[in-house]
PDB file of C-alpha atoms in Angstrom:
ATOM      1  CA  MET A   1      -0.799 -30.361   8.127  1.00 82.00           C
ATOM      2  CA  VAL A   2       2.246 -32.083   9.526  1.00 87.00           C
ATOM      3  CA  LYS A   3       2.133 -35.868   9.340  1.00 88.00           C
ATOM      4  CA  SER A   4       5.311 -36.671  11.287  1.00 91.00           C
ATOM      5  CA  ILE A   5       8.554 -35.187  12.615  1.00 94.00           C
ATOM      6  CA  GLU A   6      11.812 -37.123  12.831  1.00 95.00           C
ATOM      7  CA  ILE A   7      15.195 -36.011  14.188  1.00 96.00           C
ATOM      8  CA  THR A   8      17.964 -37.404  11.986  1.00 95.00           C
ATOM      9  CA  LYS A   9      21.147 -35.938  13.506  1.00 95.00           C
ATOM     10  CA  SER A  10      22.471 -33.669  16.236  1.00 95.00           C
ATOM     11  CA  SER A  11      25.837 -31.909  16.182  1.00 95.00           C
ATOM     12  CA  ILE A  12      27.701 -28.987  17.687  1.00 95.00           C
ATOM     13  CA  ARG A  13      29.390 -26.140  15.865  1.00 92.00           C
ATOM     14  CA  GLU A  14      28.981 -22.765  17.557  1.00 92.00           C
ATOM     15  CA  ARG A  15      25.618 -23.910  18.913  1.00 94.00           C
ATOM     16  CA  LEU A  16      23.573 -27.102  19.018  1.00 96.00           C
ATOM     17  CA  ILE A  17      22.371 -28.060  15.514  1.00 97.00           C
ATOM     18  CA  ILE A  18      19.449 -30.436  15.016  1.00 96.00           C
ATOM     19  CA  ASP A  19      18.726 -31.901  11.565  1.00 97.00           C
ATOM     20  CA  SER A  20      15.185 -33.150  11.070  1.00 95.00           C
ATOM     21  CA  GLU A  21      12.713 -34.372   8.482  1.00 94.00           C
ATOM     22  CA  VAL A  22       9.110 -33.192   8.480  1.00 92.00           C
ATOM     23  CA  TRP A  23       6.524 -35.038   6.412  1.00 89.00           C
ATOM     24  CA  MET A  24       3.482 -33.107   5.235  1.00 87.00           C
ATOM     25  CA  HIS A  25       0.140 -34.378   3.906  1.00 84.00           C
ATOM     26  CA  HIS A  26      -0.109 -32.033   0.913  1.00 82.00           C
ATOM     27  CA  PRO A  27       2.340 -29.810  -1.053  1.00 78.00           C
ATOM     28  CA  ASP A  28       0.327 -26.681  -0.199  1.00 80.00           C
ATOM     29  CA  ASP A  29       0.498 -27.270   3.567  1.00 79.00           C
ATOM     30  CA  HIS A  30       2.300 -24.456   5.347  1.00 80.00           C
ATOM     31  CA  ASP A  31       1.206 -25.164   8.909  1.00 83.00           C
ATOM     32  CA  PHE A  32       4.468 -25.982  10.725  1.00 87.00           C
ATOM     33  CA  GLN A  33       5.251 -24.144  13.962  1.00 91.00           C
ATOM     34  CA  PRO A  34       8.112 -25.976  15.727  1.00 92.00           C
ATOM     35  CA  ARG A  35       8.673 -25.767  19.473  1.00 93.00           C
ATOM     36  CA  ALA A  36      11.710 -27.164  21.306  1.00 95.00           C
ATOM     37  CA  SER A  37      11.950 -28.235  24.931  1.00 94.00           C
ATOM     38  CA  ILE A  38      14.333 -30.217  27.133  1.00 95.00           C
ATOM     39  CA  GLU A  39      13.328 -32.460  30.026  1.00 94.00           C
ATOM     40  CA  GLY A  40      16.285 -34.104  31.687  1.00 91.00           C
ATOM     41  CA  ARG A  41      18.569 -35.017  28.786  1.00 93.00           C
ATOM     42  CA  ILE A  42      15.754 -35.543  26.248  1.00 95.00           C
ATOM     43  CA  LEU A  43      15.310 -32.873  23.558  1.00 96.00           C
ATOM     44  CA  SER A  44      11.796 -32.802  22.126  1.00 95.00           C
ATOM     45  CA  ILE A  45      10.632 -31.076  18.916  1.00 95.00           C
ATOM     46  CA  GLU A  46       6.879 -30.725  18.405  1.00 92.00           C
ATOM     47  CA  ASN A  47       4.431 -28.797  16.266  1.00 91.00           C
ATOM     48  CA  ALA A  48       2.502 -26.127  18.177  1.00 88.00           C
ATOM     49  CA  GLY A  49      -1.241 -26.566  18.302  1.00 75.00           C
ATOM     50  CA  LYS A  50      -1.401 -29.950  16.549  1.00 74.00           C
ATOM     51  CA  SER A  51      -1.476 -33.292  18.306  1.00 78.00           C
ATOM     52  CA  ILE A  52       1.169 -35.378  16.557  1.00 87.00           C
ATOM     53  CA  GLU A  53       3.891 -37.487  18.115  1.00 91.00           C
ATOM     54  CA  PRO A  54       6.871 -35.238  19.027  1.00 92.00           C
ATOM     55  CA  ALA A  55      10.380 -36.177  17.899  1.00 95.00           C
ATOM     56  CA  ASN A  56      12.777 -36.958  20.744  1.00 95.00           C
ATOM     57  CA  ILE A  57      16.527 -37.432  20.972  1.00 96.00           C
ATOM     58  CA  GLU A  58      18.798 -38.013  23.949  1.00 96.00           C
ATOM     59  CA  LEU A  59      21.588 -35.429  24.137  1.00 95.00           C
ATOM     60  CA  SER A  60      25.179 -36.218  25.060  1.00 95.00           C
ATOM     61  CA  ASP A  61      26.839 -34.388  27.951  1.00 95.00           C
ATOM     62  CA  GLU A  62      28.560 -31.879  25.657  1.00 96.00           C
ATOM     63  CA  GLU A  63      25.386 -31.227  23.622  1.00 95.00           C
ATOM     64  CA  TYR A  64      23.379 -30.697  26.807  1.00 95.00           C
ATOM     65  CA  VAL A  65      25.911 -28.179  28.167  1.00 95.00           C
ATOM     66  CA  VAL A  66      25.867 -26.188  24.901  1.00 95.00           C
ATOM     67  CA  ALA A  67      22.038 -26.214  24.762  1.00 94.00           C
ATOM     68  CA  GLU A  68      21.762 -25.082  28.382  1.00 94.00           C
ATOM     69  CA  ARG A  69      24.376 -22.354  27.836  1.00 94.00           C
ATOM     70  CA  ASP A  70      22.767 -20.883  24.697  1.00 94.00           C
ATOM     71  CA  ARG A  71      19.124 -21.723  25.504  1.00 94.00           C
ATOM     72  CA  LEU A  72      18.472 -22.066  21.783  1.00 94.00           C
ATOM     73  CA  ILE A  73      19.059 -24.546  18.992  1.00 95.00           C
ATOM     74  CA  GLU A  74      19.547 -24.231  15.259  1.00 96.00           C
ATOM     75  CA  LEU A  75      16.874 -26.367  13.610  1.00 96.00           C
ATOM     76  CA  ARG A  76      17.457 -27.537  10.040  1.00 96.00           C
ATOM     77  CA  VAL A  77      14.337 -28.983   8.455  1.00 94.00           C
ATOM     78  CA  LYS A  78      14.011 -31.023   5.272  1.00 93.00           C
ATOM     79  CA  PHE A  79      10.383 -31.100   4.164  1.00 89.00           C
ATOM     80  CA  GLY A  80       8.861 -34.057   2.350  1.00 85.00           C
ATOM     81  CA  VAL A  81       5.365 -34.644   1.026  1.00 82.00           C
ATOM     82  CA  THR A  82       3.735 -38.041   1.279  1.00 74.00           C
ATOM     83  CA  GLY A  83       3.378 -39.453  -2.220  1.00 69.00           C
ATOM     84  CA  MET A  84       5.799 -37.000  -3.864  1.00 67.00           C
ATOM     85  CA  HIS A  85       9.022 -37.831  -2.038  1.00 58.00           C
ATOM     86  CA  GLY A  86       8.173 -41.396  -1.036  1.00 58.00           C
ATOM     87  CA  VAL A  87       8.658 -44.660  -2.906  1.00 58.00           C
ATOM     88  CA  LEU A  88       8.403 -44.565  -6.700  1.00 56.00           C
ATOM     89  CA  THR A  89       5.508 -46.611  -8.068  1.00 62.00           C
ATOM     90  CA  HIS A  90       6.485 -46.439 -11.768  1.00 63.00           C
ATOM     91  CA  LYS A  91      10.201 -46.478 -12.520  1.00 60.00           C
ATOM     92  CA  ASN A  92      11.496 -44.963 -15.734  1.00 60.00           C
ATOM     93  CA  PRO A  93      13.327 -47.601 -17.811  1.00 61.00           C
ATOM     94  CA  ASN A  94      16.013 -45.074 -18.821  1.00 62.00           C
ATOM     95  CA  PRO A  95      17.038 -43.193 -15.659  1.00 59.00           C
ATOM     96  CA  ARG A  96      19.478 -40.365 -16.190  1.00 61.00           C
ATOM     97  CA  THR A  97      22.246 -39.816 -13.707  1.00 62.00           C
ATOM     98  CA  GLY A  98      24.096 -37.050 -15.499  1.00 60.00           C
ATOM     99  CA  PRO A  99      23.933 -33.275 -15.084  1.00 61.00           C
ATOM    100  CA  ASN A 100      20.628 -33.079 -16.995  1.00 63.00           C
ATOM    101  CA  ALA A 101      18.772 -35.439 -14.654  1.00 62.00           C
ATOM    102  CA  LYS A 102      15.455 -34.153 -13.338  1.00 63.00           C
ATOM    103  CA  LYS A 103      14.826 -34.249  -9.607  1.00 64.00           C
ATOM    104  CA  LEU A 104      11.933 -33.224  -7.414  1.00 64.00           C
ATOM    105  CA  ALA A 105      12.467 -30.000  -5.534  1.00 66.00           C
ATOM    106  CA  GLU A 106      13.250 -30.432  -1.846  1.00 73.00           C
ATOM    107  CA  SER A 107      12.262 -27.701   0.530  1.00 82.00           C
ATOM    108  CA  ARG A 108      14.816 -26.942   3.217  1.00 89.00           C
ATOM    109  CA  TRP A 109      14.440 -24.546   6.087  1.00 90.00           C
ATOM    110  CA  LYS A 110      16.769 -23.299   8.828  1.00 94.00           C
ATOM    111  CA  THR A 111      15.774 -21.366  11.945  1.00 93.00           C
ATOM    112  CA  LEU A 112      16.831 -20.620  15.522  1.00 94.00           C
ATOM    113  CA  LEU A 113      14.434 -21.970  18.143  1.00 94.00           C
ATOM    114  CA  PRO A 114      14.390 -20.893  21.785  1.00 94.00           C
ATOM    115  CA  LEU A 115      14.514 -23.760  24.269  1.00 94.00           C
ATOM    116  CA  SER A 116      12.187 -24.161  27.203  1.00 90.00           C
ATOM    117  CA  LEU A 117      14.013 -25.987  30.001  1.00 83.00           C
TER     118      LEU A 117
END
């Protein structure tokens, strides 16, 4: 299940692009169904069917015009799992920063979401 949703950045290329981070409870959770809506100038991203706090961002004039014109957004999601991608509890005394360094896999996802105005 989704623990929280956070919008990190909004930008415009050909359409409105929203970058976000979604934190999950467990690595095997696959229950994320995003919905986007605009009320006034506030864009809200929420998970369908689950009662968590939606992520909100206030759009600039140009971003609002592009969103209203296209009636969709491009949502880029970076998934994180609580405990796996959080704060390290035991640091390795010999961290490697070279090309052979091991990193945790980060799930990324990109989709087009219709807007409800």
